[in-house]
Amino acid sequence: MATGRTHRPATRSRGIPEATVARLPLYLRALTALSERSVPTVSSEELAAAAGVNSAKLRKDFSYLGSYGTRGVGYDVEYLVYQISRELGLTQDWPVVIVGIGNLGAALANYGGFASRGFRVAALIDADPAMAGKPVAGIPVQHTDELEKIIDDNGVSIGVIATPAGAAQQVCDRLVAAGVTSILNFAPTVLSVPDGVDVRKVDLSIELQILAFHEQRKAGEEAASEADAVPLAAKEAGKGPDGDVPAVMPA
Amino acid sequence: MATGRTHRPATRSRGIPEATVARLPLYLRALTALSERSVPTVSSEELAAAAGVNSAKLRKDFSYLGSYGTRGVGYDVEYLVYQISRELGLTQDWPVVIVGIGNLGAALANYGGFASRGFRVAALIDADPAMAGKPVAGIPVQHTDELEKIIDDNGVSIGVIATPAGAAQQVCDRLVAAGVTSILNFAPTVLSVPDGVDVRKVDLSIELQILAFHEQRKAGEEAASEADAVPLAAKEAGKGPDGDVPAVMPA
DNA sequence: CCTTGTGAATCCTTTCACAGCG
DNA sequence: CGCTGTGAAAGGATTCACAAGG
């Protein structure tokens, strides 16, 4: 969805479509579950159901990786787990730093899904001096002043931004300057980065707004009121209780 | 991305493309910022830059909503804010419940972006009896036993699941049975829901995995032609060539 | 037989480029 | 003029449906 702006036309090697890449982690998770239950093989139909997609799509996706299945039988679970992991770059482990240790940052630090998938939280960084030294998820928080040194010492190329919106671009710039080339942004802001740097964003309130759109549709399903003229009374001014708790701020 | 499976072919009224719907919140945020700075009008070019998209796309998106701009001038900020809010269903407010008040649930409860956008956290629900009554973000946590009553009393139609993966489907089923028709799922599981219920998921580790994929590509970039301009300071965090190959190989 | 792998058809999204209008 | 609104072209992604192969 939101990778860095116009990078090169298409990575030449074996261009795997972006939509397929986005689904590989899904397949990987379903396969891992099967693997844990010692299921030896799985058909595209079964795996697709477990991953919540349809089987034709899954087969097409796998066809970009190569021919890893056996006709009449299905896919070898262990082998596929390995191939997808390798394709995603998860056979090595990636040190990541999390910047902004509010509620959300702490949640991320504690999130088991990172560690179990080849990601290692190398450091937690926060601008609040009072946080410095305090352990979160067993890792001591370090002050922002150390950012460049931390990136450099740990060879970090992936950074997670969980600061308030106002601080995000600044943090981003420092991360990039220090050598980070992939950023996962939880702050509700558009980050601008130089070419070659990938940014993905997760925006909590946007997801809810999309749901609200569909919810509204459902509500007005029968007796479709075409009657809404245009009150224009945009009294919907930016409301009050904004500046409270940290984590992430609204726009 | 992940709305409920195949519901009706397309909402007949004025079918706004899904891709457009997903961008409306982005525009809304940029417009709100302009509104706060009392900017009266904005061109598609400027607004597109602020939202991080290109201007042709933005104009096409707006064209699905109607003709709200003025040629030679641009768009009236206040008016657009209102139109988009209305289209997204944000002129009413939506009571939501958050189930699973761990680190992530607490972060969500504290997240200002919800309240400021027409969403009201009606209740926090957790299965741990020890949490019951404890206030988080000023709202007392209630026990799961109360779930159905809470949904009913508050007329909640949107639920947020922030429980561990193992509990998610069960919670989902109860929410749906109680009348919730839109679910935002943070648990790393595929939820199955009946037709007519929308599910969107936010998966923290999937985003990182996608970044890792691209990061890996960048690392293998040099050695080939085009000396990319990107310093690529990544320090080669140890790591032999190809991790260990797992036991099973293909037939 | 059964299930994969894949051309071809279809559908959706983005981009182009310019006519049309304030 | 400048900027919107939009047909038309281009590019992706998804689905179909079936030949190929164990």
XYZ file of C-alpha atoms (C1' of nucleotides) in Angstrom:
546
model
C 0.000 0.000 0.000
C 2.339 2.722 1.087
C 5.872 1.945 0.210
C 8.315 4.673 -0.588
C 7.363 6.853 -3.512
C 8.363 5.971 -7.001
C 11.330 3.796 -6.614
C 12.608 1.918 -9.588
C 9.966 0.715 -12.039
C 10.096 -2.833 -10.818
C 12.726 -4.807 -9.070
C 14.101 -6.682 -11.978
C 15.078 -10.057 -10.549
C 11.791 -11.945 -10.256
C 9.183 -9.272 -9.867
C 6.788 -10.595 -7.282
C 3.658 -8.442 -7.319
C 3.224 -6.225 -4.311
C -0.196 -7.706 -3.604
C 1.352 -11.135 -3.438
C 4.113 -10.012 -1.101
C 1.485 -8.611 1.227
C -0.168 -12.007 1.427
C 2.918 -14.108 1.981
C 2.989 -13.379 5.723
C -0.593 -14.580 5.886
C 0.251 -17.853 4.247
C 3.289 -18.182 6.409
C 1.229 -17.855 9.544
C -1.277 -20.456 8.421
C 1.536 -22.789 7.423
C 3.291 -22.341 10.736
C 0.131 -23.359 12.524
C -0.108 -26.474 10.364
C 3.524 -27.199 10.957
C 2.997 -27.058 14.695
C 0.245 -29.594 14.362
C 2.656 -31.725 12.343
C 0.486 -31.687 9.258
C 2.773 -32.842 6.454
C 1.013 -31.550 3.347
C -1.804 -29.220 2.495
C -3.838 -28.494 -0.618
C -4.307 -25.018 -2.019
C -7.940 -25.265 -1.065
C -7.273 -26.015 2.595
C -4.477 -23.519 2.965
C -6.493 -20.835 1.252
C -9.338 -21.387 3.687
C -6.959 -21.122 6.627
C -5.495 -17.919 5.296
C -8.823 -16.414 4.366
C -8.274 -16.087 0.622
C -9.486 -18.074 -2.343
C -7.523 -20.940 -3.717
C -6.969 -19.624 -7.229
C -5.343 -16.541 -5.820
C -3.155 -18.580 -3.552
C -1.964 -20.801 -6.375
C -1.241 -17.802 -8.547
C 0.699 -16.240 -5.684
C 2.790 -19.354 -5.204
C 3.423 -19.587 -8.908
C 5.478 -16.409 -8.611
C 7.772 -18.106 -6.138
C 8.256 -21.207 -8.245
C 6.666 -24.600 -8.554
C 6.710 -25.848 -5.024
C 3.636 -28.062 -5.090
C 2.903 -31.578 -6.233
C -0.045 -32.119 -8.529
C -2.640 -34.391 -7.105
C -1.183 -33.961 -3.640
C -0.643 -30.386 -2.542
C 2.194 -28.552 -0.860
C 4.758 -29.832 1.589
C 4.191 -27.702 4.668
C 7.745 -27.546 6.007
C 9.228 -26.867 2.649
C 6.810 -24.066 1.899
C 7.429 -22.504 5.304
C 11.073 -22.385 4.450
C 10.626 -21.028 0.950
C 8.302 -18.256 2.026
C 10.489 -17.339 4.980
C 13.435 -17.074 2.696
C 11.548 -15.029 0.150
C 10.456 -12.620 2.866
C 13.949 -12.374 4.245
C 13.043 -13.934 7.556
C 15.800 -16.489 7.650
C 18.040 -13.753 8.940
C 17.010 -11.681 11.871
C 16.355 -8.017 11.709
C 17.202 -5.716 14.553
C 14.559 -3.018 14.895
C 14.288 0.041 17.084
C 11.056 1.409 18.421
C 10.926 5.138 18.926
C 8.267 6.573 21.191
C 7.510 4.416 24.201
C 4.006 5.523 25.120
C 1.146 3.096 25.402
C 1.498 2.019 21.833
C 5.267 1.743 21.861
C 5.061 -0.401 24.974
C 2.445 -2.576 23.340
C 4.736 -3.063 20.374
C 7.708 -3.846 22.588
C 5.665 -6.520 24.307
C 4.175 -7.884 21.130
C 5.273 -11.470 20.757
C 4.651 -11.567 17.051
C 7.818 -9.632 16.355
C 10.286 -11.785 18.156
C 8.796 -14.962 16.801
C 9.229 -13.872 13.229
C 12.828 -12.930 12.836
C 12.592 -9.479 14.322
C 14.571 -8.513 17.359
C 13.854 -5.380 19.316
C 17.346 -3.932 19.528
C 16.386 -0.823 21.447
C 13.580 1.318 22.765
C 13.981 5.049 22.440
C 11.999 7.859 23.981
C 12.385 11.601 24.251
C 11.277 11.767 27.857
C 14.357 11.792 30.129
C 12.241 10.379 32.934
C 11.772 7.197 30.913
C 15.482 6.636 30.426
C 16.665 3.465 32.072
C 13.179 2.269 32.877
C 12.739 -1.208 31.481
C 9.803 -1.919 29.201
C 9.282 -5.510 28.139
C 12.617 -6.189 29.779
C 14.488 -3.703 27.649
C 15.758 -0.454 29.153
C 14.483 2.671 27.420
C 17.202 4.903 26.046
C 17.087 8.594 25.407
C 16.656 10.073 21.952
C 20.123 11.579 22.155
C 21.520 8.100 21.704
C 19.525 7.407 18.560
C 22.294 7.670 15.999
C 24.702 5.656 18.091
C 22.156 2.919 18.681
C 21.340 2.602 14.994
C 24.970 2.458 14.112
C 26.096 0.058 16.841
C 23.324 -2.398 16.103
C 23.263 -2.175 12.346
C 19.578 -1.325 12.432
C 17.890 -0.820 9.098
C 14.260 -0.989 10.219
C 12.709 1.580 12.527
C 9.271 1.784 14.095
C 7.836 5.196 14.869
C 5.239 5.321 17.633
C 5.633 8.920 18.688
C 2.993 11.650 18.671
C 2.323 13.023 15.198
C 4.229 16.204 15.883
C 7.503 14.425 16.477
C 7.274 11.834 13.731
C 8.873 13.640 10.817
C 11.793 14.768 12.905
C 12.376 11.291 14.258
C 12.042 9.927 10.768
C 14.681 12.299 9.435
C 17.097 11.271 12.131
C 16.480 7.597 11.572
C 17.062 7.972 7.853
C 20.164 10.070 8.328
C 21.516 7.400 10.653
C 21.041 4.708 8.033
C 17.550 3.293 8.494
C 15.977 2.419 5.159
C 12.621 0.963 6.190
C 10.133 2.614 8.483
C 6.904 1.438 10.005
C 4.939 4.500 10.972
C 2.154 4.491 13.545
C 1.921 8.244 13.847
C -0.967 9.758 11.919
C 1.170 11.834 9.598
C 2.458 11.588 6.094
C 6.207 11.144 6.302
C 8.421 12.370 3.555
C 11.528 10.374 2.922
C 14.212 10.277 0.247
C 14.102 7.741 -2.558
C 15.241 4.332 -1.530
C 13.555 4.466 1.851
C 10.372 2.460 2.306
C 7.615 3.628 4.575
C 4.581 1.662 5.601
C 1.977 3.143 7.813
C -0.553 1.729 10.180
C -3.262 4.146 11.010
C -5.646 3.093 13.690
C -8.295 5.687 13.155
C -8.338 5.332 9.391
C -9.370 1.730 9.723
C -12.274 2.687 11.924
C -13.347 5.364 9.517
C -13.459 2.866 6.693
C -15.620 0.609 8.826
C -17.892 3.524 9.621
C -18.386 4.137 5.939
C -19.605 0.605 5.360
C -21.598 0.629 8.555
C -23.424 3.702 7.405
C -24.253 2.007 4.148
C -25.771 -0.897 5.962
C -27.886 1.381 8.112
C -29.311 3.243 5.144
C -29.861 0.084 3.180
C -33.628 0.096 3.013
C -35.520 3.337 2.645
C -32.481 4.922 1.096
C -32.787 8.527 2.062
C -31.831 10.569 -0.938
C -33.296 13.398 1.085
C -30.131 14.680 2.656
C -29.813 18.111 1.166
C -26.774 19.989 2.304
C -27.045 21.583 5.734
C -23.490 22.797 5.247
C -23.508 23.696 8.917
C -19.982 22.515 9.302
C -20.201 23.029 13.000
C -18.018 19.991 13.180
C -15.136 22.056 14.505
C -12.092 20.253 15.811
C -13.287 19.253 19.205
C -11.857 19.342 22.636
C -10.138 16.646 24.630
C -7.197 16.171 22.403
C -4.042 16.923 24.255
C -4.296 14.270 26.886
C -2.484 10.996 26.943
C 0.507 10.402 24.676
C 0.818 7.362 22.472
C -0.362 8.844 19.226
C -2.135 12.070 18.591
C -4.935 12.720 16.172
C -4.271 14.914 13.221
C -8.299 -4.585 1.990
C -10.210 -7.053 4.035
C -13.850 -6.290 4.188
C -16.412 -9.015 4.575
C -16.378 -11.604 1.840
C -18.569 -11.310 -1.168
C -21.559 -9.399 -0.035
C -23.782 -7.826 -2.619
C -22.128 -7.161 -5.981
C -21.728 -3.475 -5.354
C -23.585 -1.043 -3.229
C -25.867 0.300 -5.832
C -26.483 3.883 -4.761
C -23.364 5.728 -5.830
C -20.666 3.095 -5.899
C -17.563 4.730 -4.520
C -14.563 2.496 -5.238
C -13.070 0.817 -2.216
C -9.657 2.291 -2.977
C -11.163 5.740 -2.865
C -12.960 5.113 0.411
C -9.655 4.066 1.941
C -8.134 7.398 1.006
C -10.927 9.649 2.178
C -9.740 9.603 5.800
C -6.337 10.706 4.559
C -7.790 13.662 2.752
C -9.955 14.446 5.714
C -6.966 14.609 7.994
C -5.066 16.911 5.677
C -8.106 19.107 5.278
C -8.666 19.276 9.012
C -5.127 20.506 9.463
C -5.717 23.199 6.840
C -8.977 24.106 8.469
C -7.246 24.608 11.778
C -4.837 26.969 10.126
C -7.855 28.779 8.692
C -6.836 28.140 5.107
C -9.963 28.851 3.067
C -9.276 27.014 -0.181
C -6.816 24.500 -1.484
C -5.889 23.182 -4.917
C -5.803 19.519 -5.805
C -2.061 19.819 -6.161
C -1.507 21.190 -2.668
C -3.943 18.888 -0.976
C -2.515 15.896 -2.777
C 0.955 16.778 -1.551
C -0.300 17.093 2.012
C -2.022 13.737 1.815
C 0.862 12.007 0.097
C -0.887 11.053 -3.137
C -0.807 12.473 -6.616
C -3.208 15.115 -7.744
C -4.850 13.221 -10.596
C -5.804 10.475 -8.222
C -7.192 12.937 -5.741
C -9.306 14.686 -8.343
C -10.624 11.382 -9.596
C -11.456 10.377 -6.036
C -13.362 13.586 -5.426
C -15.201 13.191 -8.682
C -16.951 10.161 -7.198
C -18.343 12.324 -4.428
C -19.581 15.022 -6.740
C -18.289 18.291 -8.127
C -17.220 20.130 -5.070
C -14.419 22.225 -6.519
C -14.230 25.478 -8.417
C -12.244 25.537 -11.628
C -9.419 27.951 -11.572
C -9.585 28.151 -7.797
C -9.611 24.833 -5.969
C -11.689 23.382 -3.174
C -13.335 25.117 -0.265
C -11.705 23.537 2.776
C -14.625 23.705 5.204
C -17.098 22.492 2.682
C -14.961 19.538 1.689
C -14.374 18.605 5.300
C -18.087 18.457 5.730
C -18.771 16.492 2.570
C -16.133 13.891 3.282
C -17.196 13.559 6.906
C -20.712 12.986 5.802
C -19.703 10.475 3.169
C -17.709 8.548 5.741
C -20.540 8.653 8.212
C -18.634 10.728 10.718
C -21.298 13.329 11.274
C -22.892 10.920 13.673
C -20.882 9.389 16.408
C -20.200 5.738 16.695
C -19.992 4.007 20.033
C -17.278 1.345 19.951
C -16.208 -1.270 22.423
C -12.660 -2.451 22.847
C -12.263 -6.040 23.943
C -8.948 -7.121 25.417
C -7.329 -4.459 27.568
C -3.696 -5.462 27.492
C -0.962 -3.123 26.351
C -2.509 -2.728 22.963
C -6.053 -2.341 24.184
C -4.907 0.328 26.618
C -3.057 2.116 23.849
C -6.199 2.102 21.764
C -8.310 3.342 24.646
C -5.918 6.236 25.065
C -5.646 6.952 21.387
C -6.892 10.458 20.789
C -7.530 9.834 17.125
C -10.671 7.896 17.879
C -12.463 10.410 20.003
C -11.635 13.273 17.716
C -13.161 11.568 14.718
C -16.639 10.684 15.706
C -15.819 7.530 17.616
C -16.660 7.194 21.253
C -15.238 4.433 23.380
C -18.414 3.160 24.995
C -16.770 0.428 27.006
C -13.609 -1.513 27.689
C -13.986 -5.227 28.177
C -11.522 -7.765 29.482
C -11.698 -11.397 30.520
C -9.442 -10.937 33.539
C -11.600 -10.471 36.658
C -8.718 -8.650 38.300
C -9.042 -5.891 35.720
C -12.719 -5.315 36.375
C -13.406 -1.863 37.710
C -9.883 -0.643 37.100
C -10.049 2.520 35.052
C -8.050 2.730 31.821
C -8.035 6.044 30.036
C -10.656 7.112 32.528
C -13.032 4.318 31.612
C -13.624 1.441 34.013
C -12.896 -1.974 32.562
C -15.840 -4.359 32.579
C -15.815 -8.100 32.603
C -16.505 -10.196 29.524
C -19.630 -11.548 31.125
C -21.220 -8.164 30.545
C -20.405 -8.102 26.845
C -23.845 -8.749 25.455
C -25.510 -6.337 27.813
C -23.001 -3.597 27.036
C -23.458 -3.964 23.294
C -27.163 -3.886 23.655
C -27.417 -1.010 26.111
C -25.147 1.203 24.065
C -26.314 0.265 20.617
C -22.779 -0.620 19.625
C -22.249 -1.751 16.061
C -18.470 -1.479 15.878
C -16.159 -3.639 17.958
C -12.387 -3.652 18.315
C -10.669 -6.910 19.169
C -7.310 -6.591 20.897
C -7.221 -9.940 22.635
C -4.645 -12.676 22.216
C -5.104 -14.689 19.035
C -6.570 -17.642 20.860
C -9.519 -15.707 22.196
C -10.286 -13.653 19.123
C -12.704 -15.915 17.264
C -14.719 -16.574 20.362
C -14.955 -12.891 21.196
C -15.827 -12.193 17.595
C -18.669 -14.686 17.662
C -20.114 -13.142 20.786
C -19.834 -9.631 19.399
C -21.577 -10.655 16.212
C -24.281 -12.551 18.056
C -24.868 -9.477 20.178
C -25.392 -7.315 17.121
C -21.995 -5.925 16.118
C -21.632 -5.708 12.356
C -18.178 -4.168 11.942
C -15.031 -5.453 13.527
C -11.519 -4.104 13.674
C -9.249 -7.006 14.486
C -5.785 -6.610 15.953
C -5.350 -10.248 16.842
C -3.172 -12.170 14.412
C -5.890 -14.564 13.297
C -8.262 -14.919 10.419
C -11.741 -14.336 11.753
C -14.701 -15.964 10.157
C -17.918 -14.038 10.233
C -21.317 -14.363 8.618
C -22.223 -12.369 5.538
C -23.060 -8.801 6.236
C -20.370 -8.369 8.849
C -17.286 -6.403 7.865
C -13.894 -7.223 9.267
C -10.756 -5.194 8.852
C -7.528 -6.316 10.324
C -4.410 -4.565 11.433
C -1.517 -6.884 11.734
C 1.593 -5.463 13.268
C 3.976 -8.202 12.347
C 2.774 -8.518 8.779
C 3.738 -4.945 8.118
C 7.232 -5.605 9.371
C 7.516 -8.691 7.244
C 6.636 -6.733 4.149
C 9.308 -4.213 5.014
C 11.800 -7.000 5.507
C 11.060 -8.271 2.037
C 11.931 -4.941 0.490
C 14.857 -4.461 2.788
C 16.281 -7.757 1.649
C 15.932 -6.664 -1.937
C 17.879 -3.518 -1.264
C 20.669 -5.474 0.369
C 21.153 -7.615 -2.711
C 21.007 -4.589 -4.920
C 24.648 -3.619 -5.254
C 26.890 -5.963 -7.187
C 24.551 -5.385 -10.086
C 24.587 -2.418 -12.437
C 23.288 0.980 -11.367
C 25.244 2.075 -8.327
C 22.134 3.328 -6.660
C 23.112 6.568 -4.896
C 21.877 5.127 -1.641
C 24.745 4.740 0.822
C 23.226 1.613 2.222
C 24.977 1.896 5.541
C 23.475 -1.311 6.835
C 26.227 -2.977 8.711
C 25.817 -6.518 7.602
C 24.565 -7.816 10.894
C 26.522 -11.020 10.974
C 24.616 -13.730 9.221
C 25.967 -16.384 6.945
C 24.717 -16.665 3.381
C 21.607 -18.790 3.581
C 20.258 -19.636 6.989
C 19.971 -23.274 7.781
C 17.932 -25.330 5.428
C 15.113 -27.074 7.234
C 14.921 -30.811 7.152
C 12.273 -31.646 4.640
C 13.004 -31.087 1.007
C 10.684 -31.528 -1.914
C 10.191 -34.900 -3.493
C -8.704 -39.142 -10.299
C -7.001 -35.199 -7.913
C -4.685 -30.905 -7.485
C -1.307 -27.844 -9.345
C 0.171 -24.230 -12.520
C -1.140 -20.866 -15.820
C -2.902 -18.531 -20.168
C -6.884 -15.707 -21.024
C -10.745 -12.986 -19.592
C -12.419 -9.745 -16.346
C -12.425 -6.357 -13.157
C -10.419 -2.615 -10.564
C -7.083 1.182 -10.053
C -4.021 4.545 -11.562
C -2.310 7.689 -14.792
C -2.581 10.628 -18.840
C -3.974 14.464 -21.143
C -7.045 17.791 -22.342
C -11.668 19.897 -22.886
C -14.375 22.950 -20.192
C -15.286 26.460 -17.071
C -14.809 29.987 -13.527
C -5.050 31.959 -17.347
C -5.332 28.162 -13.843
C -7.359 24.316 -12.090
C -11.103 21.069 -12.056
C -13.451 17.121 -13.892
C -13.295 13.236 -16.822
C -13.029 10.223 -20.975
C -9.614 7.129 -22.562
C -5.356 4.461 -22.109
C -2.404 1.748 -19.348
C -1.323 -1.160 -15.734
C -2.374 -4.394 -11.932
C -4.835 -7.812 -9.541
C -8.308 -11.339 -9.390
C -10.936 -14.898 -11.232
C -11.939 -18.455 -14.607
C -11.318 -22.651 -16.509
C -8.638 -26.176 -18.165
C -4.409 -28.554 -19.804
C -0.620 -30.877 -17.643
C 1.211 -34.046 -14.583
C 1.862 -36.841 -10.446
